[in-house]
Amino acid sequence: MLKKKVEDICNRQVEREGYSSNLYLAMASWSEVNGLAGVAQWMYAQAEEEKLHMLKFIKYINERGSKAILPAFKKPPADFKNVEEMFKEVLKHEQFVTASINEIVAMTLTEKDFNTHNFLQWFVMEQVQEESSAQAIIDKLRLVGKNNLYQFDRDIMSLRAPDTNVQPVG
Ligand code: FEO
């Protein structure tokens, strides 16, 4: 069984990964209604990945004899200023998630919970990839400029890193 502190912080991460999924769904929807089908596809795929991240935490908590709790999720924003600002928000959000994962890693060390520490290593690497992927898109957007969004939208899926998700445990 997980120590209560570790169980609670892992449940906090269930909420954060679930919110990430909803945030990217909101961004997908905004992109879709603004004629950016490629960006929408990228965001829908990202939302699916985040759902898998949430599932990994749920399965892990339960597998350790503790109890995963599904929270109420905060409503994500419905509107974004423009594509560049939206991707800046993606990067900012991923940096927040990285800090959150690192906080759990630090706790597993002080609590000497080496199983959870090991479980988290996949997320540590995933966050490196997620931040780098968001940054690469921001760089690309800067290069193509606002007048060539058509080409950017057409090509964005080729910027996706190969899917590193493995099926959740269980
Ligand atoms: Fe699951 Fe993008 O953090």
PDB file of C-alpha atoms and ligand atoms in Angstrom:
ATOM      1  CA  MET A   1       0.000   0.000   0.000  1.00  0.00           C
ATOM      2  CA  LEU A   2       1.215   3.518  -0.784  1.00  0.00           C
ATOM      3  CA  LYS A   3       1.924   5.865   2.088  1.00  0.00           C
ATOM      4  CA  LYS A   4      -0.954   8.336   2.420  1.00  0.00           C
ATOM      5  CA  LYS A   5       1.232  11.289   1.362  1.00  0.00           C
ATOM      6  CA  VAL A   6       2.348   9.488  -1.797  1.00  0.00           C
ATOM      7  CA  GLU A   7      -1.207   8.332  -2.537  1.00  0.00           C
ATOM      8  CA  ASP A   8      -2.487  11.905  -2.200  1.00  0.00           C
ATOM      9  CA  ILE A   9       0.153  13.443  -4.437  1.00  0.00           C
ATOM     10  CA  CYS A  10      -0.373  10.711  -7.062  1.00  0.00           C
ATOM     11  CA  ASN A  11      -4.108  11.464  -6.955  1.00  0.00           C
ATOM     12  CA  ARG A  12      -3.285  15.129  -7.440  1.00  0.00           C
ATOM     13  CA  GLN A  13      -1.458  14.052 -10.587  1.00  0.00           C
ATOM     14  CA  VAL A  14      -4.551  12.137 -11.778  1.00  0.00           C
ATOM     15  CA  GLU A  15      -6.330  15.497 -11.735  1.00  0.00           C
ATOM     16  CA  ARG A  16      -3.477  17.313 -13.479  1.00  0.00           C
ATOM     17  CA  GLU A  17      -3.152  14.777 -16.288  1.00  0.00           C
ATOM     18  CA  GLY A  18      -6.942  14.704 -16.738  1.00  0.00           C
ATOM     19  CA  TYR A  19      -7.055  18.484 -16.844  1.00  0.00           C
ATOM     20  CA  SER A  20      -4.235  18.437 -19.423  1.00  0.00           C
ATOM     21  CA  SER A  21      -6.355  16.171 -21.600  1.00  0.00           C
ATOM     22  CA  ASN A  22      -9.353  18.507 -21.303  1.00  0.00           C
ATOM     23  CA  LEU A  23      -7.199  21.566 -21.954  1.00  0.00           C
ATOM     24  CA  TYR A  24      -5.902  20.073 -25.194  1.00  0.00           C
ATOM     25  CA  LEU A  25      -9.424  19.024 -26.176  1.00  0.00           C
ATOM     26  CA  ALA A  26     -10.501  22.649 -25.696  1.00  0.00           C
ATOM     27  CA  MET A  27      -7.582  23.765 -27.860  1.00  0.00           C
ATOM     28  CA  ALA A  28      -8.496  21.133 -30.474  1.00  0.00           C
ATOM     29  CA  SER A  29     -12.055  22.385 -30.571  1.00  0.00           C
ATOM     30  CA  TRP A  30     -10.975  26.038 -30.888  1.00  0.00           C
ATOM     31  CA  SER A  31      -8.578  25.079 -33.712  1.00  0.00           C
ATOM     32  CA  GLU A  32     -11.265  23.094 -35.494  1.00  0.00           C
ATOM     33  CA  VAL A  33     -13.775  25.922 -35.554  1.00  0.00           C
ATOM     34  CA  ASN A  34     -11.062  28.336 -36.684  1.00  0.00           C
ATOM     35  CA  GLY A  35     -10.208  26.343 -39.797  1.00  0.00           C
ATOM     36  CA  LEU A  36      -7.004  24.808 -38.456  1.00  0.00           C
ATOM     37  CA  ALA A  37      -7.685  21.124 -39.101  1.00  0.00           C
ATOM     38  CA  GLY A  38      -4.023  20.106 -38.751  1.00  0.00           C
ATOM     39  CA  VAL A  39      -3.568  21.850 -35.414  1.00  0.00           C
ATOM     40  CA  ALA A  40      -6.844  20.324 -34.238  1.00  0.00           C
ATOM     41  CA  GLN A  41      -5.565  16.863 -35.169  1.00  0.00           C
ATOM     42  CA  TRP A  42      -2.356  17.516 -33.207  1.00  0.00           C
ATOM     43  CA  MET A  43      -4.342  18.654 -30.162  1.00  0.00           C
ATOM     44  CA  TYR A  44      -6.771  15.709 -30.301  1.00  0.00           C
ATOM     45  CA  ALA A  45      -3.799  13.323 -30.406  1.00  0.00           C
ATOM     46  CA  GLN A  46      -2.205  15.175 -27.495  1.00  0.00           C
ATOM     47  CA  ALA A  47      -5.442  14.971 -25.505  1.00  0.00           C
ATOM     48  CA  GLU A  48      -5.478  11.182 -25.995  1.00  0.00           C
ATOM     49  CA  GLU A  49      -1.896  10.935 -24.734  1.00  0.00           C
ATOM     50  CA  GLU A  50      -2.795  12.902 -21.631  1.00  0.00           C
ATOM     51  CA  LYS A  51      -5.738  10.630 -20.966  1.00  0.00           C
ATOM     52  CA  LEU A  52      -3.305   7.702 -21.073  1.00  0.00           C
ATOM     53  CA  HIS A  53      -1.052   9.508 -18.606  1.00  0.00           C
ATOM     54  CA  MET A  54      -4.002   9.881 -16.246  1.00  0.00           C
ATOM     55  CA  LEU A  55      -4.821   6.177 -16.675  1.00  0.00           C
ATOM     56  CA  LYS A  56      -1.254   5.184 -15.876  1.00  0.00           C
ATOM     57  CA  PHE A  57      -1.556   6.981 -12.525  1.00  0.00           C
ATOM     58  CA  ILE A  58      -4.992   5.519 -11.796  1.00  0.00           C
ATOM     59  CA  LYS A  59      -3.811   1.972 -12.526  1.00  0.00           C
ATOM     60  CA  TYR A  60      -0.603   2.415 -10.566  1.00  0.00           C
ATOM     61  CA  ILE A  61      -2.342   3.760  -7.436  1.00  0.00           C
ATOM     62  CA  ASN A  62      -4.877   0.919  -7.489  1.00  0.00           C
ATOM     63  CA  GLU A  63      -2.256  -1.701  -8.236  1.00  0.00           C
ATOM     64  CA  ARG A  64      -0.404  -0.670  -5.087  1.00  0.00           C
ATOM     65  CA  GLY A  65      -3.482  -1.379  -2.978  1.00  0.00           C
ATOM     66  CA  SER A  66      -4.453   2.280  -2.618  1.00  0.00           C
ATOM     67  CA  LYS A  67      -7.405   4.074  -4.189  1.00  0.00           C
ATOM     68  CA  ALA A  68      -7.414   6.364  -7.220  1.00  0.00           C
ATOM     69  CA  ILE A  69      -9.987   9.140  -6.968  1.00  0.00           C
ATOM     70  CA  LEU A  70     -11.512  10.791 -10.013  1.00  0.00           C
ATOM     71  CA  PRO A  71     -11.868  14.508  -9.307  1.00  0.00           C
ATOM     72  CA  ALA A  72     -14.036  17.261 -10.736  1.00  0.00           C
ATOM     73  CA  PHE A  73     -12.049  19.015 -13.422  1.00  0.00           C
ATOM     74  CA  LYS A  74     -11.690  22.774 -13.743  1.00  0.00           C
ATOM     75  CA  LYS A  75     -13.187  24.168 -16.953  1.00  0.00           C
ATOM     76  CA  PRO A  76     -10.440  24.878 -19.508  1.00  0.00           C
ATOM     77  CA  PRO A  77     -10.478  28.143 -21.500  1.00  0.00           C
ATOM     78  CA  ALA A  78     -12.728  28.122 -24.575  1.00  0.00           C
ATOM     79  CA  ASP A  79     -10.924  30.839 -26.536  1.00  0.00           C
ATOM     80  CA  PHE A  80      -7.349  31.570 -27.436  1.00  0.00           C
ATOM     81  CA  LYS A  81      -5.831  34.748 -28.862  1.00  0.00           C
ATOM     82  CA  ASN A  82      -4.064  33.051 -31.772  1.00  0.00           C
ATOM     83  CA  VAL A  83      -2.137  29.875 -32.595  1.00  0.00           C
ATOM     84  CA  GLU A  84       1.203  31.131 -31.315  1.00  0.00           C
ATOM     85  CA  GLU A  85      -0.254  32.224 -27.978  1.00  0.00           C
ATOM     86  CA  MET A  86      -2.028  28.878 -27.713  1.00  0.00           C
ATOM     87  CA  PHE A  87       1.221  26.939 -28.141  1.00  0.00           C
ATOM     88  CA  LYS A  88       2.928  29.212 -25.626  1.00  0.00           C
ATOM     89  CA  GLU A  89       0.205  28.125 -23.217  1.00  0.00           C
ATOM     90  CA  VAL A  90       0.920  24.493 -24.096  1.00  0.00           C
ATOM     91  CA  LEU A  91       4.598  24.981 -23.227  1.00  0.00           C
ATOM     92  CA  LYS A  92       3.759  26.812 -19.997  1.00  0.00           C
ATOM     93  CA  HIS A  93       1.349  24.055 -19.022  1.00  0.00           C
ATOM     94  CA  GLU A  94       3.898  21.326 -19.747  1.00  0.00           C
ATOM     95  CA  GLN A  95       6.479  23.152 -17.631  1.00  0.00           C
ATOM     96  CA  PHE A  96       3.926  23.163 -14.827  1.00  0.00           C
ATOM     97  CA  VAL A  97       3.368  19.400 -15.268  1.00  0.00           C
ATOM     98  CA  THR A  98       7.129  18.788 -15.256  1.00  0.00           C
ATOM     99  CA  ALA A  99       7.447  20.661 -11.955  1.00  0.00           C
ATOM    100  CA  SER A 100       4.557  18.634 -10.592  1.00  0.00           C
ATOM    101  CA  ILE A 101       6.152  15.299 -11.594  1.00  0.00           C
ATOM    102  CA  ASN A 102       9.481  16.425 -10.125  1.00  0.00           C
ATOM    103  CA  GLU A 103       7.757  17.213  -6.858  1.00  0.00           C
ATOM    104  CA  ILE A 104       6.439  13.636  -6.676  1.00  0.00           C
ATOM    105  CA  VAL A 105       9.889  12.257  -7.536  1.00  0.00           C
ATOM    106  CA  ALA A 106      11.382  14.307  -4.691  1.00  0.00           C
ATOM    107  CA  MET A 107       8.748  12.995  -2.284  1.00  0.00           C
ATOM    108  CA  THR A 108       9.419   9.364  -3.235  1.00  0.00           C
ATOM    109  CA  LEU A 109      13.051   9.919  -2.258  1.00  0.00           C
ATOM    110  CA  THR A 110      12.291  11.430   1.139  1.00  0.00           C
ATOM    111  CA  GLU A 111       9.657   8.733   1.762  1.00  0.00           C
ATOM    112  CA  LYS A 112      12.001   6.023   0.443  1.00  0.00           C
ATOM    113  CA  ASP A 113       9.285   4.774  -1.932  1.00  0.00           C
ATOM    114  CA  PHE A 114      11.541   3.334  -4.612  1.00  0.00           C
ATOM    115  CA  ASN A 115       8.770   1.531  -6.493  1.00  0.00           C
ATOM    116  CA  THR A 116       6.931   4.790  -7.124  1.00  0.00           C
ATOM    117  CA  HIS A 117      10.242   6.446  -7.895  1.00  0.00           C
ATOM    118  CA  ASN A 118      10.817   3.829 -10.573  1.00  0.00           C
ATOM    119  CA  PHE A 119       7.256   4.195 -11.926  1.00  0.00           C
ATOM    120  CA  LEU A 120       7.836   7.942 -12.344  1.00  0.00           C
ATOM    121  CA  GLN A 121      10.930   7.639 -14.512  1.00  0.00           C
ATOM    122  CA  TRP A 122       8.811   7.167 -17.644  1.00  0.00           C
ATOM    123  CA  PHE A 123       7.058  10.478 -16.882  1.00  0.00           C
ATOM    124  CA  VAL A 124      10.369  12.262 -16.293  1.00  0.00           C
ATOM    125  CA  MET A 125      11.481  11.329 -19.807  1.00  0.00           C
ATOM    126  CA  GLU A 126       8.052  12.018 -21.300  1.00  0.00           C
ATOM    127  CA  GLN A 127       8.141  15.573 -19.929  1.00  0.00           C
ATOM    128  CA  VAL A 128      11.487  16.231 -21.634  1.00  0.00           C
ATOM    129  CA  GLN A 129       9.876  15.219 -24.916  1.00  0.00           C
ATOM    130  CA  GLU A 130       6.654  17.172 -24.316  1.00  0.00           C
ATOM    131  CA  GLU A 131       8.426  20.425 -23.520  1.00  0.00           C
ATOM    132  CA  SER A 132      10.770  20.035 -26.456  1.00  0.00           C
ATOM    133  CA  SER A 133       7.897  19.275 -28.813  1.00  0.00           C
ATOM    134  CA  ALA A 134       5.957  22.402 -27.742  1.00  0.00           C
ATOM    135  CA  GLN A 135       9.098  24.525 -28.071  1.00  0.00           C
ATOM    136  CA  ALA A 136       9.782  23.122 -31.570  1.00  0.00           C
ATOM    137  CA  ILE A 137       6.300  24.162 -32.683  1.00  0.00           C
ATOM    138  CA  ILE A 138       6.708  27.670 -31.267  1.00  0.00           C
ATOM    139  CA  ASP A 139      10.028  27.972 -33.133  1.00  0.00           C
ATOM    140  CA  LYS A 140       8.424  26.737 -36.333  1.00  0.00           C
ATOM    141  CA  LEU A 141       5.557  29.204 -36.002  1.00  0.00           C
ATOM    142  CA  ARG A 142       8.043  32.032 -35.589  1.00  0.00           C
ATOM    143  CA  LEU A 143       9.773  30.897 -38.796  1.00  0.00           C
ATOM    144  CA  VAL A 144       6.694  30.577 -40.967  1.00  0.00           C
ATOM    145  CA  GLY A 145       5.162  33.812 -39.689  1.00  0.00           C
ATOM    146  CA  LYS A 146       1.505  34.685 -39.435  1.00  0.00           C
ATOM    147  CA  ASN A 147       1.024  34.782 -43.202  1.00  0.00           C
ATOM    148  CA  ASN A 148       1.799  31.173 -43.817  1.00  0.00           C
ATOM    149  CA  LEU A 149      -0.481  29.439 -41.365  1.00  0.00           C
ATOM    150  CA  TYR A 150      -1.931  27.323 -44.151  1.00  0.00           C
ATOM    151  CA  GLN A 151       1.381  25.553 -44.690  1.00  0.00           C
ATOM    152  CA  PHE A 152       2.022  25.280 -40.951  1.00  0.00           C
ATOM    153  CA  ASP A 153      -1.403  23.738 -40.412  1.00  0.00           C
ATOM    154  CA  ARG A 154      -0.813  21.266 -43.231  1.00  0.00           C
ATOM    155  CA  ASP A 155       2.579  20.167 -41.868  1.00  0.00           C
ATOM    156  CA  ILE A 156       2.161  20.251 -38.096  1.00  0.00           C
ATOM    157  CA  MET A 157       1.507  16.513 -37.674  1.00  0.00           C
ATOM    158  CA  SER A 158       4.969  15.808 -39.116  1.00  0.00           C
ATOM    159  CA  LEU A 159       6.387  17.643 -36.074  1.00  0.00           C
ATOM    160  CA  ARG A 160       4.915  15.138 -33.645  1.00  0.00           C
ATOM    161  CA  ALA A 161       7.490  13.010 -31.867  1.00  0.00           C
ATOM    162  CA  PRO A 162       6.956   9.275 -32.243  1.00  0.00           C
ATOM    163  CA  ASP A 163       4.394   8.077 -29.721  1.00  0.00           C
ATOM    164  CA  THR A 164       6.287   6.982 -26.640  1.00  0.00           C
ATOM    165  CA  ASN A 165       3.189   5.880 -24.792  1.00  0.00           C
ATOM    166  CA  VAL A 166       3.026   2.340 -23.682  1.00  0.00           C
ATOM    167  CA  GLN A 167      -0.270   0.845 -22.637  1.00  0.00           C
ATOM    168  CA  PRO A 168      -1.130   1.570 -19.024  1.00  0.00           C
ATOM    169  CA  VAL A 169      -0.339  -1.226 -16.613  1.00  0.00           C
ATOM    170  CA  GLY A 170      -3.074  -3.764 -15.990  1.00  0.00           C
TER     171      GLY A 170
HETATM  172 FE1  FEO B   1       1.045  14.308 -19.170  1.00  0.00          FE
HETATM  173 FE2  FEO B   1       1.812  16.558 -20.990  1.00  0.00          FE
HETATM  174  O1  FEO B   1       1.822  15.894 -19.284  1.00  0.00           O
END
